[in-house]
Amino acid sequence: MGASILIKSLYFYAVKIHEKYMLRCIQLAKNGLGTTYPNPLVGSLIVHENKIIGEGWHYKSGFPHAEVNAITSVSDVGLLKESTIYVSLEPCSHFGKTPPCADLIIAKGIKKVVIGSTDPNPKVAGRGIKKLMDAGCDVIVGVLDVECNELNKRFFTFHHKKRPYIFLKWAETSDGFIAPKNENREEIKPVWITNEFSRQLVHKMRAEEQAILVGTNTVLQDNPSLTVRDWGGENPLRLVIDRNLKIPEDFSVMDGQAKTLVFTEKIASEKENLEFLKIDFSEDIPTQICEALFQRNIQSVIIEGGAKTLQTFIDSNLWDEALVFKSTVSFGEGLSAPALKGKLISQKKIKNDSLQIFINQNH
């Protein structure tokens, strides 16, 4: 009886230790959000006798992977053969822009490997795990797999569903409007609903995702630039739905400052950083857009508006998360916010605003 309790206690201790180090891998991996596309977010640790002696994460596509950075950060390489490597995603087993990480782990003599998620990429998909096991490594898979899958929800959605991970984003007033009544607006001037801190957070979100999409009316009414200005990072790919090419050439989305793709039914001459793609507006528009983005290796997109565009994606059930900023501003009348049915998973205050995050339970 005593031996049985001891074995269970040791097992529980080992599980908790693995989870502790995997959480650190996840923390490290998040440092690469917005810079690793089309690669996943990955963090890695080297642990020797319950002490972290090396750690790393994947910075950018084409650069060394997390496992490489963790291994090269170890000052005493003689300890590697007695260490455990933790990695949030299955080590790659193929030659891409960099050599296989599974081969490096084997070459360094690391015999204990703890993995969070299995890689959904068909080029890997269990091959890295098999290669490690065939080389005699003691491999544990699935530690905090739910958290590791969440970390790479964009990457997993792209490979499993053949489309980008879709964020809906809008700001609404306390009485449920996303824009004021607009009958006689003589000049293009955005009407701010949220405070400056919420707007800065939106720019941070833009820096973290690959693309951002708006409809024709949003561009004509607000003339947005859809770039990252209040946060460091790369500008997302700008996506504009403009069926009849109503947007004037001197508008911000046409300025060539960031790569822009216009979905239209017209034929237009392409310019630097500006591409036009014909789609069939009598068919399902969100599906066609998702297919086009999948072909371009786009793993995530923010749908920023307007109400018609957002509702079209909602009605097509093509969304994964909704980011709804609610303010204390009141319009009394105006353009109503989209009608959304989702599960509220978090809510936080941003000074006098609040950010509500919903997920699509139908997926």
Coordinates of C-alpha atoms in Angstrom, one line a residue:
M1 CA 0.0 0.0 0.0
G2 CA 2.8 2.4 1.0
A3 CA 4.7 1.6 -2.2
S4 CA 1.6 2.3 -4.3
I5 CA 1.1 5.7 -2.7
L6 CA 4.7 6.5 -3.2
I7 CA 4.6 5.6 -6.9
K8 CA 1.4 7.8 -7.4
S9 CA 3.1 10.7 -5.6
L10 CA 6.2 10.5 -7.7
Y11 CA 4.0 10.4 -10.9
F12 CA 2.0 13.4 -9.7
Y13 CA 5.3 15.2 -8.9
A14 CA 6.7 14.4 -12.4
V15 CA 3.5 15.6 -14.1
K16 CA 3.6 18.9 -12.2
I17 CA 7.3 19.4 -13.0
H18 CA 6.7 18.8 -16.7
E19 CA 3.8 21.3 -16.7
K20 CA 5.8 23.9 -14.9
Y21 CA 8.5 23.8 -17.5
M22 CA 6.0 23.6 -20.4
L23 CA 4.4 26.8 -19.1
R24 CA 7.7 28.5 -19.4
C25 CA 8.0 27.2 -23.0
I26 CA 4.7 28.8 -23.8
Q27 CA 5.8 32.1 -22.2
L28 CA 8.9 32.1 -24.3
A29 CA 7.0 31.2 -27.5
K30 CA 4.7 34.2 -27.2
N31 CA 7.7 36.5 -27.7
G32 CA 7.5 35.5 -31.4
L33 CA 3.8 36.5 -31.9
G34 CA 3.6 38.5 -35.2
T35 CA 7.1 37.7 -36.4
T36 CA 7.2 34.0 -37.1
Y37 CA 4.6 33.6 -39.9
P38 CA 4.2 31.3 -41.6
N39 CA 6.0 29.3 -38.9
P40 CA 4.3 28.5 -35.6
L41 CA 5.1 29.9 -32.2
V42 CA 7.6 27.6 -30.3
G43 CA 9.4 27.9 -27.0
S44 CA 12.0 25.5 -25.6
L45 CA 14.0 24.8 -22.4
I46 CA 17.0 22.7 -21.5
V47 CA 16.6 21.4 -17.9
H48 CA 19.5 19.6 -15.9
E49 CA 18.7 18.3 -12.5
N50 CA 15.7 20.6 -12.1
K51 CA 17.6 23.6 -13.2
I52 CA 17.0 25.5 -16.4
I53 CA 20.4 25.8 -18.2
G54 CA 19.1 27.0 -21.6
E55 CA 16.1 28.5 -23.2
G56 CA 15.0 29.9 -26.5
W57 CA 12.1 30.6 -28.8
H58 CA 11.6 30.9 -32.6
Y59 CA 12.1 34.6 -33.6
K60 CA 11.3 34.6 -37.3
S61 CA 10.9 32.4 -40.3
G62 CA 14.2 31.4 -41.8
F63 CA 16.0 32.0 -38.4
P64 CA 17.0 29.1 -36.0
H65 CA 14.1 27.3 -34.4
A66 CA 13.4 27.3 -30.6
E67 CA 15.2 24.1 -29.9
V68 CA 18.4 25.4 -31.7
N69 CA 18.3 28.6 -29.7
A70 CA 17.8 26.7 -26.4
I71 CA 20.6 24.3 -27.1
T72 CA 23.1 26.9 -28.2
S73 CA 22.3 29.0 -25.1
V74 CA 23.7 26.2 -22.9
S75 CA 27.2 27.2 -21.6
D76 CA 28.3 23.7 -20.6
V77 CA 27.5 21.5 -23.6
G78 CA 28.7 18.5 -21.6
L79 CA 25.5 18.7 -19.6
L80 CA 23.2 18.1 -22.6
K81 CA 23.5 14.3 -22.5
E82 CA 22.2 14.4 -18.9
S83 CA 19.4 16.9 -19.6
T84 CA 15.8 17.0 -20.7
I85 CA 14.7 19.3 -23.5
Y86 CA 11.2 20.7 -23.3
V87 CA 9.5 22.1 -26.5
S88 CA 5.9 23.4 -26.9
L89 CA 5.6 21.9 -30.4
E90 CA 6.9 18.7 -32.0
P91 CA 10.5 19.2 -33.3
C92 CA 10.6 19.3 -37.1
S93 CA 12.0 16.4 -39.0
H94 CA 12.4 17.8 -42.5
F95 CA 14.8 20.2 -44.2
G96 CA 13.1 23.6 -44.8
K97 CA 14.9 27.0 -44.4
T98 CA 16.7 25.4 -41.5
P99 CA 17.9 21.8 -40.8
P100 CA 15.6 19.4 -38.8
C101 CA 15.5 20.1 -35.1
A102 CA 15.0 16.4 -34.3
D103 CA 18.3 15.6 -35.9
L104 CA 20.1 18.2 -33.7
I105 CA 18.5 16.8 -30.5
I106 CA 19.7 13.3 -31.5
A107 CA 23.2 14.6 -32.5
K108 CA 23.6 16.4 -29.1
G109 CA 22.8 13.1 -27.3
I110 CA 19.7 14.5 -25.4
K111 CA 17.8 11.4 -24.5
K112 CA 14.7 12.9 -22.7
V113 CA 12.3 15.0 -24.7
V114 CA 9.0 16.5 -23.4
I115 CA 6.6 17.8 -26.1
G116 CA 3.4 19.9 -25.8
S117 CA 1.6 19.6 -29.2
T118 CA 2.0 17.4 -32.2
D119 CA 2.7 19.5 -35.3
P120 CA -0.3 19.5 -37.7
N121 CA 1.9 20.4 -40.7
P122 CA 1.8 17.4 -43.1
K123 CA 5.6 17.8 -43.5
V124 CA 6.0 16.9 -39.8
A125 CA 2.8 15.4 -38.2
G126 CA 4.4 12.9 -35.9
R127 CA 7.5 12.3 -38.0
G128 CA 9.7 14.3 -35.6
I129 CA 8.4 12.2 -32.6
K130 CA 9.0 9.0 -34.5
K131 CA 12.5 10.0 -35.5
L132 CA 13.4 10.8 -31.8
M133 CA 11.9 7.5 -30.5
D134 CA 13.7 5.5 -33.2
A135 CA 16.9 7.1 -32.1
G136 CA 16.3 5.8 -28.5
C137 CA 15.0 9.0 -27.0
D138 CA 12.5 8.9 -24.1
V139 CA 9.7 11.0 -25.5
I140 CA 6.7 12.3 -23.6
V141 CA 3.9 14.0 -25.7
G142 CA 0.9 16.0 -24.7
V143 CA 2.0 18.0 -21.7
L144 CA -0.3 21.0 -21.5
D145 CA -1.5 20.1 -25.0
V146 CA -4.6 22.2 -24.7
E147 CA -2.6 25.3 -23.8
C148 CA 0.0 24.6 -26.5
N149 CA -2.8 24.1 -29.1
E150 CA -4.3 27.5 -28.0
L151 CA -0.8 29.1 -28.4
N152 CA -0.8 28.1 -32.1
K153 CA -4.5 28.4 -32.8
R154 CA -3.7 30.3 -36.0
F155 CA -1.2 27.7 -37.2
F156 CA -3.5 24.8 -36.3
T157 CA -6.6 26.4 -37.9
F158 CA -4.6 27.1 -41.1
H159 CA -3.5 23.4 -41.5
H160 CA -6.7 21.7 -40.2
K161 CA -9.4 24.0 -41.8
K162 CA -7.4 25.3 -44.8
R163 CA -8.2 28.9 -43.9
P164 CA -6.9 31.7 -41.7
Y165 CA -7.9 32.1 -38.0
I166 CA -10.5 34.9 -38.1
F167 CA -10.8 37.6 -35.6
L168 CA -13.8 40.0 -35.7
K169 CA -13.1 43.4 -34.2
W170 CA -15.3 46.4 -33.6
A171 CA -16.0 49.2 -31.1
E172 CA -19.6 49.9 -30.0
T173 CA -21.2 52.6 -27.8
S174 CA -23.0 51.9 -24.6
D175 CA -26.3 51.9 -26.5
G176 CA -25.1 49.4 -29.2
F177 CA -24.0 51.5 -32.2
I178 CA -20.7 51.3 -34.1
A179 CA -21.2 54.6 -36.0
P180 CA -23.3 57.7 -35.7
K181 CA -26.2 58.5 -37.9
N182 CA -24.5 59.6 -41.2
E183 CA -26.8 61.4 -43.5
N184 CA -25.0 64.6 -44.4
R185 CA -21.3 64.1 -43.6
E186 CA -19.4 66.5 -45.8
E187 CA -15.9 65.5 -44.8
I188 CA -14.1 62.3 -44.1
K189 CA -13.4 62.2 -40.4
P190 CA -13.3 59.1 -38.2
V191 CA -15.6 59.3 -35.1
W192 CA -13.8 57.8 -32.2
I193 CA -15.9 55.6 -29.9
T194 CA -13.1 54.2 -27.7
N195 CA -10.3 55.9 -25.7
E196 CA -6.6 56.2 -26.8
F197 CA -5.5 53.2 -24.8
S198 CA -8.0 50.9 -26.6
R199 CA -6.9 52.3 -29.9
Q200 CA -3.3 51.6 -29.1
L201 CA -4.2 48.0 -28.2
V202 CA -5.8 47.7 -31.6
H203 CA -2.5 48.7 -33.2
K204 CA -0.8 46.0 -31.1
M205 CA -3.3 43.5 -32.4
R206 CA -2.6 44.6 -36.0
A207 CA 1.1 44.0 -35.5
E208 CA 0.4 40.4 -34.2
E209 CA -1.8 39.3 -37.2
Q210 CA -1.0 38.8 -40.8
A211 CA -3.9 40.6 -42.5
I212 CA -6.7 43.1 -41.8
L213 CA -9.9 43.4 -43.8
V214 CA -12.5 46.1 -44.3
G215 CA -15.4 46.8 -46.6
T216 CA -16.0 49.7 -49.1
N217 CA -18.2 51.8 -46.9
T218 CA -15.7 51.8 -44.0
V219 CA -12.9 53.1 -46.4
L220 CA -15.1 55.7 -48.0
Q221 CA -16.4 57.0 -44.6
D222 CA -13.2 56.9 -42.5
N223 CA -10.3 56.7 -45.0
P224 CA -8.3 54.4 -42.7
S225 CA -4.7 53.6 -43.2
L226 CA -5.0 50.1 -41.6
T227 CA -1.3 50.2 -40.6
V228 CA 0.6 49.9 -37.3
R229 CA 1.4 53.4 -36.0
D230 CA 1.0 53.3 -32.2
W231 CA 2.9 50.0 -31.8
G232 CA 6.1 48.5 -33.1
G233 CA 5.8 45.8 -35.7
E234 CA 5.1 45.0 -39.3
N235 CA 2.0 46.4 -41.1
P236 CA -0.5 43.6 -41.8
L237 CA -1.6 42.8 -45.4
R238 CA -4.5 45.2 -46.1
L239 CA -7.6 43.6 -47.5
V240 CA -10.4 45.6 -49.0
I241 CA -13.7 44.5 -50.5
D242 CA -14.5 47.0 -53.3
R243 CA -16.9 45.4 -55.7
N244 CA -17.2 48.3 -58.1
L245 CA -13.9 50.0 -57.4
K246 CA -15.5 53.0 -55.8
I247 CA -12.5 53.9 -53.6
P248 CA -10.5 56.8 -55.0
E249 CA -6.8 56.3 -55.9
D250 CA -5.7 59.0 -53.4
F251 CA -7.2 57.2 -50.4
S252 CA -4.8 55.8 -47.7
V253 CA -5.4 52.2 -48.5
M254 CA -4.2 52.8 -52.1
D255 CA -1.0 54.6 -51.1
G256 CA 1.4 51.7 -51.4
Q257 CA 2.6 52.1 -47.8
A258 CA 1.6 48.5 -47.1
K259 CA 0.8 45.5 -49.3
T260 CA -2.9 45.7 -50.2
L261 CA -5.2 43.2 -51.9
V262 CA -8.6 44.4 -53.2
F263 CA -11.4 42.0 -53.8
T264 CA -13.5 43.2 -56.7
E265 CA -15.5 42.1 -59.8
K266 CA -13.8 44.6 -62.0
I267 CA -10.5 44.5 -63.9
A268 CA -7.9 47.0 -62.7
S269 CA -4.2 47.7 -63.3
E270 CA -2.0 46.6 -60.5
K271 CA 0.6 48.9 -58.9
E272 CA 3.4 48.5 -56.5
N273 CA 2.1 46.9 -53.3
L274 CA -1.4 46.9 -54.8
E275 CA -3.1 43.8 -56.2
F276 CA -6.7 43.3 -57.4
L277 CA -8.4 39.9 -57.2
K278 CA -11.7 39.1 -59.0
I279 CA -14.2 37.2 -57.1
D280 CA -17.9 36.2 -57.7
F281 CA -20.1 38.5 -55.7
S282 CA -23.1 36.3 -56.4
E283 CA -21.4 33.5 -54.4
D284 CA -20.3 33.2 -50.8
I285 CA -17.9 36.1 -50.4
P286 CA -16.2 35.1 -47.0
T287 CA -15.4 31.6 -48.3
Q288 CA -13.8 33.0 -51.5
I289 CA -11.7 35.4 -49.4
C290 CA -10.6 32.6 -47.0
E291 CA -9.6 30.4 -50.0
A292 CA -7.6 33.3 -51.5
L293 CA -5.8 33.9 -48.2
F294 CA -5.1 30.2 -47.7
Q295 CA -3.4 30.2 -51.1
R296 CA -1.3 33.1 -50.0
N297 CA -0.2 31.4 -46.7
I298 CA -2.1 33.9 -44.6
Q299 CA -2.8 32.3 -41.2
S300 CA -4.7 35.1 -39.4
V301 CA -7.0 38.0 -40.4
I302 CA -8.8 40.7 -38.4
I303 CA -12.1 41.7 -39.8
E304 CA -12.4 45.4 -38.8
G305 CA -15.6 46.4 -40.5
G306 CA -18.0 47.7 -41.3
A307 CA -21.2 46.3 -39.9
K308 CA -22.2 44.6 -43.2
T309 CA -18.8 43.0 -43.7
L310 CA -18.7 41.8 -40.1
Q311 CA -22.2 40.4 -40.3
T312 CA -21.5 38.6 -43.6
F313 CA -18.7 36.6 -41.9
I314 CA -20.9 36.0 -38.8
D315 CA -23.7 34.7 -41.0
S316 CA -21.3 32.4 -42.9
N317 CA -20.1 31.1 -39.6
L318 CA -16.5 32.0 -40.7
W319 CA -15.1 33.5 -37.5
D320 CA -13.2 32.2 -34.5
E321 CA -12.9 35.1 -32.0
A322 CA -14.8 38.4 -31.6
L323 CA -13.0 41.3 -30.0
V324 CA -15.7 43.8 -28.9
F325 CA -14.6 47.1 -27.4
K326 CA -17.5 48.8 -25.5
S327 CA -17.3 52.4 -24.4
T328 CA -19.3 54.8 -22.2
V329 CA -20.1 57.0 -25.3
S330 CA -23.8 57.1 -26.3
F331 CA -25.0 58.0 -29.8
G332 CA -28.8 57.7 -29.3
E333 CA -29.1 56.5 -32.9
G334 CA -26.8 55.3 -35.7
L335 CA -25.5 52.1 -37.3
S336 CA -26.2 49.1 -35.0
A337 CA -23.4 46.7 -34.0
P338 CA -23.4 43.3 -35.5
A339 CA -25.6 40.5 -34.1
L340 CA -23.3 37.9 -32.6
K341 CA -23.9 34.6 -30.8
G342 CA -20.8 33.5 -29.1
K343 CA -19.4 32.4 -25.7
L344 CA -17.9 35.2 -23.6
I345 CA -14.5 34.0 -22.4
S346 CA -13.0 37.1 -21.0
Q347 CA -13.6 40.8 -20.2
K348 CA -11.3 43.5 -19.0
K349 CA -11.3 47.2 -18.4
I350 CA -9.3 49.6 -20.5
K351 CA -9.7 52.7 -18.4
N352 CA -13.3 53.7 -19.1
D353 CA -13.7 51.1 -22.0
S354 CA -14.1 47.4 -21.7
L355 CA -12.9 44.6 -24.0
Q356 CA -15.1 41.5 -24.4
I357 CA -13.7 38.5 -26.1
F358 CA -16.1 35.9 -27.5
I359 CA -15.4 32.5 -29.2
N360 CA -17.4 30.7 -31.8
Q361 CA -18.8 27.6 -30.1
N362 CA -20.0 26.2 -33.4
H363 CA -16.3 25.3 -34.3

